[in-house]
Amino acid sequence: MAHIEIYTKTKKSILDRLSMELGNRFERLKDLDHSLGFLLDVKQLITSEENLRENCKSAAQYYSDDFDGAELWHEVDDCRMLLRTRRGTDSDIKIPETPLELFDLMVSYGDNLCPNLQRALRILLVVGISVASCERSFSKLKLIKNVLRSTMLQDRLNNLAIISIEREEFKKLNMESLIEKFLRARPGRFGRLYDLK
């Protein structure tokens, strides 16, 4: 009977934590959508003036250390002019449809072209990914460095964390050839233990 109570209590604790973490993640993504969501619809951004100034001002208030709203608004306008000019000179040029395509276009002209727009797009493209990947990395770290391995050195811990996080790439490696290379590199130390030909 006591086992069932412990199991139920643990299960409720896990579900409560999971619910809280999902709520936090969605809240951060909702904040991102509220502040920079207008950059997601690139066609609308390039063709329409509607609410653009207000959206740029709102984004700059949220990310005041990263860019200026008035400059962002002017840079979006400059970007429109650039795309109209490019489209006018060559009808085969593709107009960006996604934030990533727009970012790639801006970067192809260099860092000095529309730096505020580049920063805003970079934040939009990276924050959603970084929220999940950071959490995943820390959960892997907890699994690797537990109480039994608390004396592990930092270098080994880092290497094990990388292997654990990048396990798909790790599975592709040929372990036999890696072990053989390692043994051949240190023949004096391991040569006595293994028959190296």
C-alpha positions in Angstrom: 0.0 0.0 0.0 2.8 2.4 0.8 4.4 1.8 -2.6 1.2 2.9 -4.4 1.1 6.1 -2.3 4.7 6.9 -3.2 4.1 6.1 -6.8 1.0 8.3 -6.9 2.8 11.2 -5.1 5.8 10.9 -7.5 3.6 10.8 -10.6 1.6 13.9 -9.5 4.9 15.7 -8.8 6.2 14.9 -12.2 3.0 15.9 -14.0 2.9 19.1 -12.0 6.4 20.0 -13.0 5.8 19.1 -16.6 2.7 21.3 -16.7 4.6 24.2 -15.2 7.6 23.8 -17.6 5.3 23.6 -20.6 3.4 26.7 -19.4 6.7 28.6 -19.0 7.9 27.6 -22.5 4.6 28.7 -24.1 4.6 31.9 -22.2 8.1 32.7 -23.5 7.1 31.8 -27.0 3.9 34.0 -26.6 6.1 36.9 -25.6 8.3 36.4 -28.6 5.2 36.3 -30.9 3.8 39.4 -29.3 7.1 41.4 -29.7 8.5 40.1 -33.0 5.6 38.1 -34.5 5.0 40.7 -37.2 8.3 39.6 -38.7 6.9 36.1 -39.4 4.7 37.2 -42.3 7.5 38.5 -44.6 5.2 39.1 -47.6 3.0 41.4 -45.4 6.1 43.0 -43.9 7.5 43.9 -47.3 4.2 45.0 -49.0 2.1 46.7 -46.2 2.5 49.7 -44.0 -0.3 48.6 -41.7 0.7 48.8 -38.0 4.4 48.6 -38.9 5.5 51.6 -37.0 3.6 50.5 -33.8 5.0 46.9 -34.2 8.6 48.2 -34.5 8.1 50.4 -31.5 6.6 47.6 -29.4 9.4 45.2 -30.4 12.0 47.9 -29.4 10.4 48.3 -26.0 10.7 44.6 -25.3 14.2 44.4 -26.7 15.5 47.9 -25.9 19.1 46.7 -25.5 19.2 45.1 -28.9 17.7 47.6 -31.4 15.9 50.9 -31.8 12.2 50.9 -33.0 12.4 54.0 -35.2 15.6 52.7 -36.9 14.0 49.2 -37.3 11.0 50.9 -39.0 13.3 52.8 -41.4 15.3 49.7 -42.1 12.2 47.7 -43.0 11.3 50.5 -45.4 14.8 50.5 -46.8 14.5 46.7 -47.2 11.3 47.2 -49.2 13.0 49.7 -51.5 16.0 47.3 -52.0 13.6 44.4 -52.9 11.6 46.6 -55.3 14.9 47.7 -57.0 16.2 44.1 -57.2 12.8 43.0 -58.6 12.8 45.8 -61.1 16.2 44.9 -62.5 15.6 41.2 -62.7 12.2 39.5 -62.7 13.7 36.1 -61.9 14.8 37.3 -58.4 12.8 35.5 -55.7 11.3 37.7 -53.1 11.9 36.3 -49.6 8.9 34.5 -48.1 10.2 33.4 -44.7 12.1 35.2 -42.0 15.1 32.9 -42.6 15.1 33.8 -46.4 14.9 37.5 -45.5 17.7 37.2 -43.0 19.9 35.3 -45.5 19.3 38.1 -48.0 20.3 40.8 -45.5 23.4 38.9 -44.5 24.4 38.5 -48.1 24.7 42.3 -48.3 26.9 42.4 -45.2 26.4 43.3 -41.5 26.1 47.0 -42.2 22.9 46.7 -44.2 19.9 47.0 -41.8 21.7 46.0 -38.6 18.5 46.4 -36.5 16.4 44.3 -38.8 19.2 41.7 -38.9 19.2 41.6 -35.0 15.5 41.4 -34.8 15.3 38.5 -37.3 18.2 36.8 -35.5 16.3 37.0 -32.2 13.2 35.7 -33.8 14.9 32.8 -35.5 17.0 31.7 -32.5 15.0 32.2 -29.3 12.4 29.5 -30.1 15.1 26.9 -30.7 17.3 28.0 -27.8 14.6 27.6 -25.3 14.2 23.9 -26.0 17.8 23.0 -26.7 19.1 24.6 -23.5 16.6 22.8 -21.4 17.5 19.5 -23.2 21.2 20.1 -22.5 20.6 20.7 -18.8 18.4 17.6 -18.5 21.2 15.6 -20.1 23.7 17.1 -17.8 21.6 16.0 -14.8 21.5 12.5 -16.1 25.2 12.4 -16.7 26.4 14.0 -13.5 24.4 12.4 -10.8 25.4 11.5 -7.2 27.4 8.4 -8.3 29.5 10.5 -10.6 30.0 13.6 -8.5 33.8 13.3 -8.6 33.9 13.5 -12.4 36.3 16.1 -13.8 34.9 19.0 -15.9 36.6 17.9 -19.1 35.2 14.4 -19.0 31.8 15.8 -18.0 31.8 18.1 -21.0 32.8 15.3 -23.4 30.1 13.0 -22.1 27.5 15.8 -22.3 28.4 16.4 -26.0 28.2 12.7 -26.7 24.8 12.5 -25.0 23.4 15.6 -26.7 24.7 14.7 -30.1 23.9 11.0 -29.8 22.6 10.7 -33.4 26.0 11.7 -34.8 27.7 9.5 -32.2 25.8 6.5 -33.3 27.1 7.0 -36.9 30.8 6.6 -35.7 32.6 3.3 -36.2 33.8 2.5 -32.7 36.1 -0.3 -33.7 38.2 1.9 -36.0 38.3 4.7 -33.3 39.5 2.3 -30.7 42.1 0.9 -33.1 43.3 4.4 -33.9 43.5 5.2 -30.2 45.5 2.1 -29.4 47.9 2.7 -32.3 48.5 6.2 -31.1 49.7 4.9 -27.7 51.4 1.6 -28.4 53.7 1.6 -25.4 50.9 2.2 -23.0 48.3 -0.3 -24.4 50.5 -2.5 -26.6 51.0 -5.0 -23.9 47.3 -5.4 -23.4 46.2 -5.8 -27.0 47.8 -7.5 -29.9 48.3 -4.7 -32.4 49.4 -5.7 -35.9 
